[in-house]
mmCIF file of C-alpha atoms in Angstrom:
data_model
loop_
_atom_site.group_PDB
_atom_site.id
_atom_site.type_symbol
_atom_site.label_atom_id
_atom_site.label_comp_id
_atom_site.label_asym_id
_atom_site.label_seq_id
_atom_site.Cartn_x
_atom_site.Cartn_y
_atom_site.Cartn_z
ATOM 1 C CA MET E 1 38.849 31.747 25.512
ATOM 2 C CA ASP E 2 41.986 33.351 24.011
ATOM 3 C CA ASN E 3 44.484 35.619 25.772
ATOM 4 C CA GLY E 4 44.109 33.911 29.149
ATOM 5 C CA ILE E 5 40.516 35.096 29.484
ATOM 6 C CA ASN E 6 38.229 32.593 31.187
ATOM 7 C CA THR E 7 35.027 34.577 31.796
ATOM 8 C CA PHE E 8 33.119 37.311 30.004
ATOM 9 C CA ASP E 9 33.769 39.668 32.910
ATOM 10 C CA GLU E 10 37.518 39.502 32.181
ATOM 11 C CA ILE E 11 36.977 40.918 28.671
ATOM 12 C CA GLN E 12 37.918 44.592 28.434
ATOM 13 C CA PRO E 13 37.239 47.318 25.864
ATOM 14 C CA SER E 14 40.323 48.538 23.999
ATOM 15 C CA LEU E 15 39.315 52.172 24.648
ATOM 16 C CA ILE E 16 37.093 53.566 27.373
ATOM 17 C CA PRO E 17 35.226 56.901 27.178
ATOM 18 C CA GLY E 18 37.612 59.801 27.652
ATOM 19 C CA GLU E 19 40.746 57.781 26.883
ATOM 20 C CA SER E 20 43.195 59.362 24.422
ATOM 21 C CA ILE E 21 42.605 58.704 20.735
ATOM 22 C CA ASN E 22 46.016 60.056 19.728
ATOM 23 C CA ASN E 23 47.871 57.649 17.423
ATOM 24 C CA TYR E 24 44.595 56.193 16.099
ATOM 25 C CA ASN E 25 43.473 56.452 12.487
ATOM 26 C CA VAL E 26 40.019 57.945 11.969
ATOM 27 C CA VAL E 27 37.183 57.451 9.493
ATOM 28 C CA VAL E 28 34.323 59.971 9.481
ATOM 29 C CA ARG E 29 30.961 59.291 7.816
ATOM 30 C CA GLU E 30 27.743 61.285 8.019
ATOM 31 C CA PHE E 31 24.152 60.106 7.662
ATOM 32 C CA LEU E 32 21.001 62.219 7.492
ATOM 33 C CA ILE E 33 17.555 61.113 8.634
ATOM 34 C CA LYS E 34 14.713 63.479 7.907
ATOM 35 C CA ASP E 35 13.075 63.575 11.318
ATOM 36 C CA SER E 36 13.595 65.003 14.786
ATOM 37 C CA ILE E 37 16.587 64.053 16.878
ATOM 38 C CA ASP E 38 14.378 62.601 19.641
ATOM 39 C CA LYS E 39 12.602 60.212 17.267
ATOM 40 C CA VAL E 40 15.824 59.126 15.571
ATOM 41 C CA TRP E 41 17.623 58.692 18.905
ATOM 42 C CA ASP E 42 14.781 56.499 20.151
ATOM 43 C CA ILE E 43 15.114 54.204 17.121
ATOM 44 C CA TYR E 44 18.874 53.815 17.579
ATOM 45 C CA GLU E 45 18.616 53.271 21.335
ATOM 46 C CA ASN E 46 15.581 50.984 21.445
ATOM 47 C CA SER E 47 15.424 48.817 18.319
ATOM 48 C CA GLY E 48 17.298 45.827 19.692
ATOM 49 C CA LEU E 49 20.793 44.655 18.819
ATOM 50 C CA GLN E 50 19.580 41.578 16.952
ATOM 51 C CA ARG E 51 17.505 43.716 14.628
ATOM 52 C CA THR E 52 19.927 46.594 14.153
ATOM 53 C CA TRP E 53 22.908 44.342 13.414
ATOM 54 C CA SER E 54 21.189 41.988 10.968
ATOM 55 C CA THR E 55 21.706 42.652 7.283
ATOM 56 C CA ARG E 56 22.754 40.550 4.300
ATOM 57 C CA LYS E 57 26.425 41.026 5.209
ATOM 58 C CA ILE E 58 26.227 41.477 9.000
ATOM 59 C CA HIS E 59 24.880 38.744 11.258
ATOM 60 C CA TYR E 60 24.168 39.110 14.954
ATOM 61 C CA GLY E 61 25.844 36.320 16.952
ATOM 62 C CA PHE E 62 25.048 36.938 20.595
ATOM 63 C CA SER E 63 25.470 39.506 23.378
ATOM 64 C CA TYR E 64 26.674 39.388 26.933
ATOM 65 C CA SER E 65 25.295 41.907 29.429
ATOM 66 C CA ARG E 66 27.768 42.939 32.116
ATOM 67 C CA PRO E 67 25.078 44.685 34.193
ATOM 68 C CA ASP E 68 23.060 41.501 34.746
ATOM 69 C CA SER E 69 25.515 38.748 33.699
ATOM 70 C CA SER E 70 23.156 37.439 30.998
ATOM 71 C CA ILE E 71 23.730 36.046 27.530
ATOM 72 C CA PHE E 72 21.311 36.959 24.743
ATOM 73 C CA TYR E 73 21.016 35.000 21.512
ATOM 74 C CA ALA E 74 19.133 35.883 18.326
ATOM 75 C CA GLY E 75 15.436 35.808 19.126
ATOM 76 C CA ASP E 76 15.865 36.701 22.817
ATOM 77 C CA GLU E 77 14.205 39.862 24.095
ATOM 78 C CA LEU E 78 16.887 42.575 24.065
ATOM 79 C CA ASN E 79 15.594 45.976 23.059
ATOM 80 C CA LYS E 80 17.498 48.747 24.815
ATOM 81 C CA LEU E 81 21.101 49.660 24.108
ATOM 82 C CA VAL E 82 22.977 49.980 27.423
ATOM 83 C CA PRO E 83 26.615 50.349 28.447
ATOM 84 C CA GLY E 84 28.222 47.046 29.323
ATOM 85 C CA MET E 85 26.716 45.073 26.450
ATOM 86 C CA ILE E 86 29.343 43.002 24.635
ATOM 87 C CA VAL E 87 28.178 42.222 21.106
ATOM 88 C CA TYR E 88 29.504 39.481 18.821
ATOM 89 C CA LEU E 89 28.876 39.739 15.074
ATOM 90 C CA ASN E 90 29.802 37.751 11.980
ATOM 91 C CA LEU E 91 30.666 39.695 8.850
ATOM 92 C CA ASP E 92 30.435 38.250 5.348
ATOM 93 C CA LEU E 93 33.318 39.620 3.314
ATOM 94 C CA LEU E 94 34.363 39.059 -0.290
ATOM 95 C CA TYR E 95 30.879 37.946 -1.332
ATOM 96 C CA GLY E 96 30.689 35.392 1.475
ATOM 97 C CA VAL E 97 34.083 33.807 0.790
ATOM 98 C CA LYS E 98 35.479 35.182 4.072
ATOM 99 C CA ASN E 99 33.590 35.180 7.368
ATOM 100 C CA LEU E 100 35.034 37.521 9.983
ATOM 101 C CA ALA E 101 33.979 37.423 13.630
ATOM 102 C CA MET E 102 34.150 40.721 15.478
ATOM 103 C CA ALA E 103 33.139 41.972 18.887
ATOM 104 C CA PHE E 104 32.658 45.292 20.616
ATOM 105 C CA GLU E 105 31.403 46.623 23.937
ATOM 106 C CA VAL E 106 28.875 49.428 24.268
ATOM 107 C CA THR E 107 30.730 51.864 26.538
ATOM 108 C CA ARG E 108 28.505 54.960 26.468
ATOM 109 C CA VAL E 109 24.856 55.747 25.780
ATOM 110 C CA ASP E 110 24.489 59.455 26.580
ATOM 111 C CA GLU E 111 20.891 60.498 26.051
ATOM 112 C CA GLU E 112 21.457 64.104 27.134
ATOM 113 C CA ASN E 113 24.284 64.746 24.643
ATOM 114 C CA LYS E 114 22.976 62.190 22.122
ATOM 115 C CA VAL E 115 26.154 60.120 21.833
ATOM 116 C CA ILE E 116 26.536 56.343 21.509
ATOM 117 C CA GLU E 117 30.021 54.910 21.850
ATOM 118 C CA PHE E 118 31.336 51.399 21.544
ATOM 119 C CA SER E 119 34.822 49.987 21.730
ATOM 120 C CA TYR E 120 36.456 47.064 20.031
ATOM 121 C CA LEU E 121 37.656 44.560 22.582
ATOM 122 C CA LYS E 122 41.198 44.546 23.878
ATOM 123 C CA GLY E 123 43.129 41.862 21.999
ATOM 124 C CA ASN E 124 41.051 42.101 18.783
ATOM 125 C CA GLU E 125 42.993 42.347 15.532
ATOM 126 C CA THR E 126 41.806 45.952 15.378
ATOM 127 C CA GLU E 127 41.488 48.091 18.487
ATOM 128 C CA GLY E 128 39.704 51.415 18.869
ATOM 129 C CA LYS E 129 36.226 52.786 19.219
ATOM 130 C CA GLN E 130 33.299 54.166 17.299
ATOM 131 C CA GLN E 131 31.142 57.133 18.204
ATOM 132 C CA LEU E 132 27.740 58.029 16.834
ATOM 133 C CA ILE E 133 26.989 61.699 17.464
ATOM 134 C CA PHE E 134 23.424 62.857 16.825
ATOM 135 C CA GLN E 135 22.782 66.527 15.992
ATOM 136 C CA SER E 136 19.715 68.497 14.954
ATOM 137 C CA THR E 137 20.005 70.360 11.676
ATOM 138 C CA SER E 138 18.544 73.801 11.002
ATOM 139 C CA LYS E 139 15.693 72.092 9.114
ATOM 140 C CA GLY E 140 14.765 69.880 12.086
ATOM 141 C CA ASN E 141 16.373 66.744 10.676
ATOM 142 C CA THR E 142 19.000 64.587 12.358
ATOM 143 C CA LEU E 143 22.616 64.388 11.271
ATOM 144 C CA ILE E 144 24.479 61.351 12.581
ATOM 145 C CA THR E 145 28.258 61.654 12.516
ATOM 146 C CA HIS E 146 29.869 58.222 12.741
ATOM 147 C CA LEU E 147 33.499 58.474 13.903
ATOM 148 C CA SER E 148 35.686 55.376 13.881
ATOM 149 C CA TYR E 149 39.059 55.442 15.622
ATOM 150 C CA TYR E 150 41.150 52.379 14.854
ATOM 151 C CA LYS E 151 44.599 50.834 14.734
ATOM 152 C CA SER E 152 45.891 47.338 14.326
ATOM 153 C CA ARG E 153 49.182 45.547 14.715
ATOM 154 C CA VAL E 154 49.409 45.085 10.938
ATOM 155 C CA LYS E 155 49.853 48.200 8.755
ATOM 156 C CA PRO E 156 48.316 46.697 5.561
ATOM 157 C CA ARG E 157 45.187 45.962 7.605
ATOM 158 C CA ASP E 158 44.968 49.655 8.541
ATOM 159 C CA LYS E 159 45.036 50.533 4.837
ATOM 160 C CA LEU E 160 42.122 48.165 4.048
ATOM 161 C CA TYR E 161 40.094 49.045 7.137
ATOM 162 C CA PRO E 162 38.459 52.266 5.855
ATOM 163 C CA HIS E 163 37.049 50.532 2.766
ATOM 164 C CA VAL E 164 35.692 47.461 4.547
ATOM 165 C CA HIS E 165 34.467 49.560 7.448
ATOM 166 C CA ALA E 166 32.634 52.022 5.182
ATOM 167 C CA THR E 167 30.701 49.139 3.626
ATOM 168 C CA ILE E 168 29.735 47.757 7.032
ATOM 169 C CA ILE E 169 28.627 51.035 8.586
ATOM 170 C CA ASN E 170 26.760 52.052 5.421
ATOM 171 C CA ARG E 171 24.787 48.792 5.688
ATOM 172 C CA PHE E 172 24.187 49.353 9.407
ATOM 173 C CA HIS E 173 22.846 52.904 8.919
ATOM 174 C CA ARG E 174 20.811 51.839 5.875
ATOM 175 C CA ASN E 175 19.276 49.143 8.074
ATOM 176 C CA MET E 176 18.554 51.723 10.783
ATOM 177 C CA LYS E 177 16.799 53.934 8.207
ATOM 178 C CA ARG E 178 14.696 50.916 7.186
ATOM 179 C CA ILE E 179 13.780 50.219 10.829
ATOM 180 C CA TYR E 180 12.954 53.896 11.322
ATOM 181 C CA LYS E 181 10.689 53.840 8.264
ATOM 182 C CA GLU E 182 8.885 50.703 9.475
ATOM 183 C CA LYS E 183 8.301 52.189 12.937
ATOM 184 C CA SER E 184 7.158 55.505 11.452
ATOM 185 C CA GLU E 185 4.547 53.775 9.310
ATOM 186 C CA ASN E 186 3.029 51.970 12.319
#
């Protein structure tokens, strides 16, 4: 592995919950799902990483679970989102001309406050974290605020990041809405 890392347990998130986000750029996106916060939270927490991170442009690679030192590949049983999961994805960019590998670690799954947080890995081209904050609206729907804090070593990359990132998270949340719809119909 790169950066002198020899085992998965040596991999570290670039930001941990509560760590300062000063000096990071931020992208904010909001998504509305017309159902209760408890139902929507359940879909996001329990749909399985392979399913949630599989779209035409996003491909699930594999996951490593810190809590039980296990590796999960596509097709393995992995349904609940838990802190300590390191997730590897492949992103198709520029209509499939460029394939970008990326990885993040789930650092927080807070059911009481309805927050999911994951961090890019230390040493990635881009470092930072993403937060999904779930809130009930006055009409009983669920508003998901997706906050992305990021910075890289290359300034031009920081200028492109919001555009590429918006496409990726739009696809992710669109996929989650599809999964929600499927589960609601059953």
